Structures are given as C-alpha cells and as structure tokens.
mmCIF file of C-alpha atoms in Angstrom:
data_model
loop_
_atom_site.group_PDB
_atom_site.id
_atom_site.type_symbol
_atom_site.label_atom_id
_atom_site.label_comp_id
_atom_site.label_asym_id
_atom_site.label_seq_id
_atom_site.Cartn_x
_atom_site.Cartn_y
_atom_site.Cartn_z
ATOM 1 C CA MET A 19 3.351 18.957 18.577
ATOM 2 C CA SER A 20 0.229 17.168 17.340
ATOM 3 C CA HIS A 21 -1.177 13.944 18.958
ATOM 4 C CA THR A 22 -3.012 13.218 15.798
ATOM 5 C CA PRO A 23 -2.615 11.266 12.782
ATOM 6 C CA THR A 24 -1.866 13.562 9.263
ATOM 7 C CA PHE A 25 -2.433 12.524 6.247
ATOM 8 C CA ARG A 26 -0.572 13.758 2.891
ATOM 9 C CA GLU A 27 0.731 12.408 -0.426
ATOM 10 C CA ILE A 28 4.035 11.348 -0.944
ATOM 11 C CA GLU A 29 5.997 13.873 -2.334
ATOM 12 C CA ALA A 30 9.643 13.154 -2.981
ATOM 13 C CA GLU A 31 11.882 14.591 -0.628
ATOM 14 C CA ASP A 32 9.565 11.730 1.253
ATOM 15 C CA ILE A 33 10.972 8.496 0.031
ATOM 16 C CA PRO A 34 13.737 8.280 1.874
ATOM 17 C CA ALA A 35 11.254 7.478 5.244
ATOM 18 C CA ILE A 36 9.018 5.786 3.209
ATOM 19 C CA PHE A 37 12.051 3.267 3.036
ATOM 20 C CA GLU A 38 12.769 3.797 6.340
ATOM 21 C CA VAL A 39 8.501 2.416 6.921
ATOM 22 C CA ARG A 40 8.225 0.075 4.109
ATOM 23 C CA VAL A 41 11.662 -2.031 5.690
ATOM 24 C CA ALA A 42 10.734 -1.539 9.633
ATOM 25 C CA ALA A 43 7.572 -3.515 8.045
ATOM 26 C CA TRP A 44 8.435 -5.577 6.365
ATOM 27 C CA GLN A 45 9.579 -7.538 9.723
ATOM 28 C CA ASN A 46 12.334 -8.693 6.996
ATOM 29 C CA GLU A 47 16.213 -8.278 8.278
ATOM 30 C CA ARG A 48 17.182 -8.786 4.930
ATOM 31 C CA GLY A 49 14.061 -6.127 3.503
ATOM 32 C CA ALA A 50 16.136 -3.480 1.942
ATOM 33 C CA GLU A 51 18.296 -5.947 -0.181
ATOM 34 C CA GLU A 52 15.605 -8.054 -0.179
ATOM 35 C CA LEU A 53 14.026 -4.568 -2.142
ATOM 36 C CA VAL A 54 17.388 -3.882 -4.130
ATOM 37 C CA GLN A 55 16.946 -6.929 -6.021
ATOM 38 C CA LEU A 56 13.672 -6.574 -6.973
ATOM 39 C CA GLY A 57 14.522 -3.408 -9.027
ATOM 40 C CA ILE A 58 12.595 -0.836 -5.540
ATOM 41 C CA THR A 59 14.638 2.091 -5.133
ATOM 42 C CA PRO A 60 14.146 5.312 -3.852
ATOM 43 C CA ALA A 61 15.609 6.273 -8.018
ATOM 44 C CA SER A 62 12.452 3.965 -8.952
ATOM 45 C CA VAL A 63 10.048 4.750 -6.556
ATOM 46 C CA LEU A 64 10.141 9.188 -7.671
ATOM 47 C CA GLU A 65 10.341 7.908 -11.285
ATOM 48 C CA LEU A 66 7.027 5.600 -10.889
ATOM 49 C CA LEU A 67 5.818 8.460 -8.824
ATOM 50 C CA ALA A 68 6.262 11.198 -11.849
ATOM 51 C CA THR A 69 4.155 9.107 -14.096
ATOM 52 C CA SER A 70 1.941 6.128 -13.269
ATOM 53 C CA HIS A 71 2.317 5.575 -9.650
ATOM 54 C CA ARG A 72 0.723 8.186 -6.789
ATOM 55 C CA GLY A 73 0.685 7.808 -3.174
ATOM 56 C CA TRP A 74 0.029 9.137 0.370
ATOM 57 C CA LEU A 75 1.492 8.474 3.897
ATOM 58 C CA CYS A 76 1.000 9.668 7.512
ATOM 59 C CA GLU A 77 2.305 11.113 9.170
ATOM 60 C CA PHE A 78 2.774 11.096 13.933
ATOM 61 C CA ASP A 79 4.690 14.127 14.988
ATOM 62 C CA ALA A 80 6.199 14.244 12.263
ATOM 63 C CA ARG A 81 7.507 11.472 11.732
ATOM 64 C CA VAL A 82 5.828 9.287 8.705
ATOM 65 C CA VAL A 83 4.568 6.099 9.801
ATOM 66 C CA GLY A 84 2.835 4.870 7.203
ATOM 67 C CA PHE A 85 1.932 5.382 3.212
ATOM 68 C CA ALA A 86 0.535 3.595 0.342
ATOM 69 C CA ILE A 87 1.198 3.695 -3.408
ATOM 70 C CA GLY A 88 -1.159 2.162 -5.814
ATOM 71 C CA ASN A 89 -0.706 1.821 -9.708
ATOM 72 C CA ARG A 90 -3.241 3.288 -12.472
ATOM 73 C CA GLU A 91 -1.362 1.770 -15.627
ATOM 74 C CA ASN A 92 -2.604 -1.463 -14.326
ATOM 75 C CA GLY A 93 -5.161 -0.735 -11.641
ATOM 76 C CA GLU A 94 -2.581 -2.382 -9.215
ATOM 77 C CA MET A 95 -2.624 -1.522 -5.024
ATOM 78 C CA TRP A 96 0.834 -2.050 -5.088
ATOM 79 C CA VAL A 97 2.814 -1.111 -1.535
ATOM 80 C CA ILE A 98 1.425 -0.350 1.827
ATOM 81 C CA ALA A 99 3.419 -0.693 4.386
ATOM 82 C CA VAL A 100 2.549 1.244 8.700
ATOM 83 C CA ARG A 101 5.003 0.874 11.171
ATOM 84 C CA PRO A 102 4.177 -1.688 13.286
ATOM 85 C CA GLU A 103 4.304 0.008 16.945
ATOM 86 C CA HIS A 104 1.442 2.374 15.065
ATOM 87 C CA GLU A 105 -0.419 0.012 13.515
ATOM 88 C CA ARG A 106 -4.332 -0.979 14.868
ATOM 89 C CA ARG A 107 -5.211 2.332 14.423
ATOM 90 C CA GLY A 108 -6.845 2.645 11.851
ATOM 91 C CA ILE A 109 -4.152 4.546 9.623
ATOM 92 C CA GLY A 110 -2.986 1.151 7.217
ATOM 93 C CA ARG A 111 -6.947 1.587 6.287
ATOM 94 C CA ARG A 112 -6.668 5.195 5.727
ATOM 95 C CA LEU A 113 -4.300 4.662 3.559
ATOM 96 C CA LEU A 114 -5.536 2.045 1.420
ATOM 97 C CA ARG A 115 -8.611 4.020 0.437
ATOM 98 C CA LEU A 116 -7.159 6.669 -0.304
ATOM 99 C CA VAL A 117 -4.939 4.454 -3.321
ATOM 100 C CA GLU A 118 -8.636 2.635 -3.031
ATOM 101 C CA ASP A 119 -9.705 6.128 -4.550
ATOM 102 C CA TRP A 120 -7.685 6.732 -6.664
ATOM 103 C CA LEU A 121 -7.723 3.903 -8.882
ATOM 104 C CA PHE A 122 -11.410 3.874 -8.771
ATOM 105 C CA ALA A 123 -11.493 7.577 -9.749
ATOM 106 C CA ALA A 124 -8.686 6.674 -12.805
ATOM 107 C CA GLY A 125 -12.304 4.213 -14.501
ATOM 108 C CA TRP A 126 -10.407 0.980 -13.254
ATOM 109 C CA PRO A 127 -13.699 -0.795 -12.552
ATOM 110 C CA ASP A 128 -11.832 -3.806 -10.255
ATOM 111 C CA ILE A 129 -7.976 -3.027 -8.700
ATOM 112 C CA TRP A 130 -5.463 -5.655 -7.668
ATOM 113 C CA LEU A 131 -3.714 -6.835 -4.630
ATOM 114 C CA THR A 132 -0.582 -8.965 -3.990
ATOM 115 C CA THR A 133 0.461 -10.938 -1.107
ATOM 116 C CA ASP A 134 0.993 -13.401 0.321
ATOM 117 C CA ALA A 135 -0.481 -17.226 -0.051
ATOM 118 C CA ASP A 136 0.013 -18.213 3.296
ATOM 119 C CA GLU A 137 -3.493 -17.441 4.922
ATOM 120 C CA THR A 138 -2.035 -16.853 8.563
ATOM 121 C CA PHE A 139 -0.286 -13.483 6.870
ATOM 122 C CA ARG A 140 -1.440 -11.060 8.848
ATOM 123 C CA ALA A 141 -2.301 -8.838 5.912
ATOM 124 C CA VAL A 142 -4.643 -11.285 4.118
ATOM 125 C CA GLY A 143 -7.580 -10.866 6.428
ATOM 126 C CA PHE A 144 -7.088 -6.634 6.722
ATOM 127 C CA TYR A 145 -7.276 -6.837 3.344
ATOM 128 C CA ARG A 146 -10.817 -9.200 3.180
ATOM 129 C CA ARG A 147 -11.373 -7.130 5.704
ATOM 130 C CA LEU A 148 -11.836 -4.406 3.708
ATOM 131 C CA GLY A 149 -13.813 -6.191 1.064
ATOM 132 C CA TRP A 150 -10.943 -7.302 -0.788
ATOM 133 C CA ILE A 151 -11.787 -10.929 -2.843
ATOM 134 C CA ASP A 152 -9.158 -13.482 -3.297
ATOM 135 C CA TRP A 153 -8.873 -14.192 -7.053
ATOM 136 C CA LYS A 154 -5.372 -16.431 -7.521
ATOM 137 C CA LEU A 155 -3.007 -18.069 -6.092
ATOM 138 C CA GLU A 156 0.451 -18.698 -7.592
ATOM 139 C CA PRO A 157 2.249 -22.125 -7.158
ATOM 140 C CA GLY A 158 5.564 -19.239 -5.987
ATOM 141 C CA GLY A 159 3.679 -18.047 -3.171
ATOM 142 C CA ASP A 160 1.964 -15.555 -3.909
ATOM 143 C CA ARG A 161 -1.808 -14.942 -3.274
ATOM 144 C CA PHE A 162 -3.456 -12.479 -5.873
ATOM 145 C CA MET A 163 -6.538 -10.272 -4.693
ATOM 146 C CA LYS A 164 -9.133 -7.898 -5.851
ATOM 147 C CA LYS A 165 -11.602 -5.325 -5.173
ATOM 148 C CA LEU A 166 -14.666 -4.759 -7.871
ATOM 149 C CA ARG A 167 -15.471 -0.914 -7.651
ATOM 150 C CA GLY A 168 -19.228 -1.111 -5.364
ATOM 151 C CA PRO A 169 -21.884 1.817 -5.519
ATOM 152 C CA GLU A 170 -20.320 4.397 -3.608
ATOM 153 C CA GLU A 171 -17.471 4.088 -6.446
ATOM 154 C CA ARG A 172 -19.239 4.331 -9.578
ATOM 155 C CA ALA A 173 -21.280 7.464 -7.710
ATOM 156 C CA THR A 174 -17.985 9.671 -7.998
#
C-alpha cells in the first residue's frame, strides 16, 4: 500500500466517494440532506461532469480523501473538500491548482468561487493565501472571491 497521495481526474465510479468526502468535510450533520435540497445529487453531479464541469481527486491508501470541481461554462471553482484528518498536507492546495489551471486554460481571465462571509471561516484564509481576493459580499452570507489570471497562466 502506498503512503503517497495520488491525484487523478474524477470518474463516474468515484461519485459515491466524493459525496462521502463532501459530507465529512462540511462538518454539518445535515450535510447530505442539504445537498439534496440544493439539487446536488450523485445523478446531477454525474451529469455536470459529463457536460460543463471537470474535477480531480486525491487518493491516499486507495481511499478518496479530497476532491475539487470547476465549471468551465462560468469560470467557477465550484467545490473543494478534503477530509479533516487529511487537511494541512497540501492536498487542498494541489486540488485547487488543478481546477484553477483548467479554468484558466479554458480562457477565463479571472475565476471565482463562493465561501462563507465569516472572516474566521478557515476557507477564507486558505483562499487568500493562494491569491484569491474578495469580490463581493451578499446579504445572505455568501462571500464571493475571485482570482485573476497571473503571468504564469497567461504564458500557457
């Protein structure tokens, strides 16, 4: 068994595992129910991955421990999740970069995401450290952040 994380593109058979990771990372006991209420189901994610979205995952010891998905139709970094016990190992950073590179290669001059408006939310600091900047705050509590295509992405 390898103790090195491996990264690869998400495939249809990975859908149940990425849902497990999403719920575990959300730290919300109603996570699975809320995803369904938002229309995010295994079938809907499979359809998105077959059309407008693309994603990557990280496996450690043959177990999916993180993933990220982007939307090429609107330049959104759609979702990223890493199991809590695998955080702070560079997995999220690498997954985020895979999605960023793909979205910039698709021609977007800047890309965006939403996260919590609360400044103490760990994701806010994570994104900021990786070059994301605040774009706008919505009254409902969402923070919109964007990242501009840098010189390294323009060269590709």
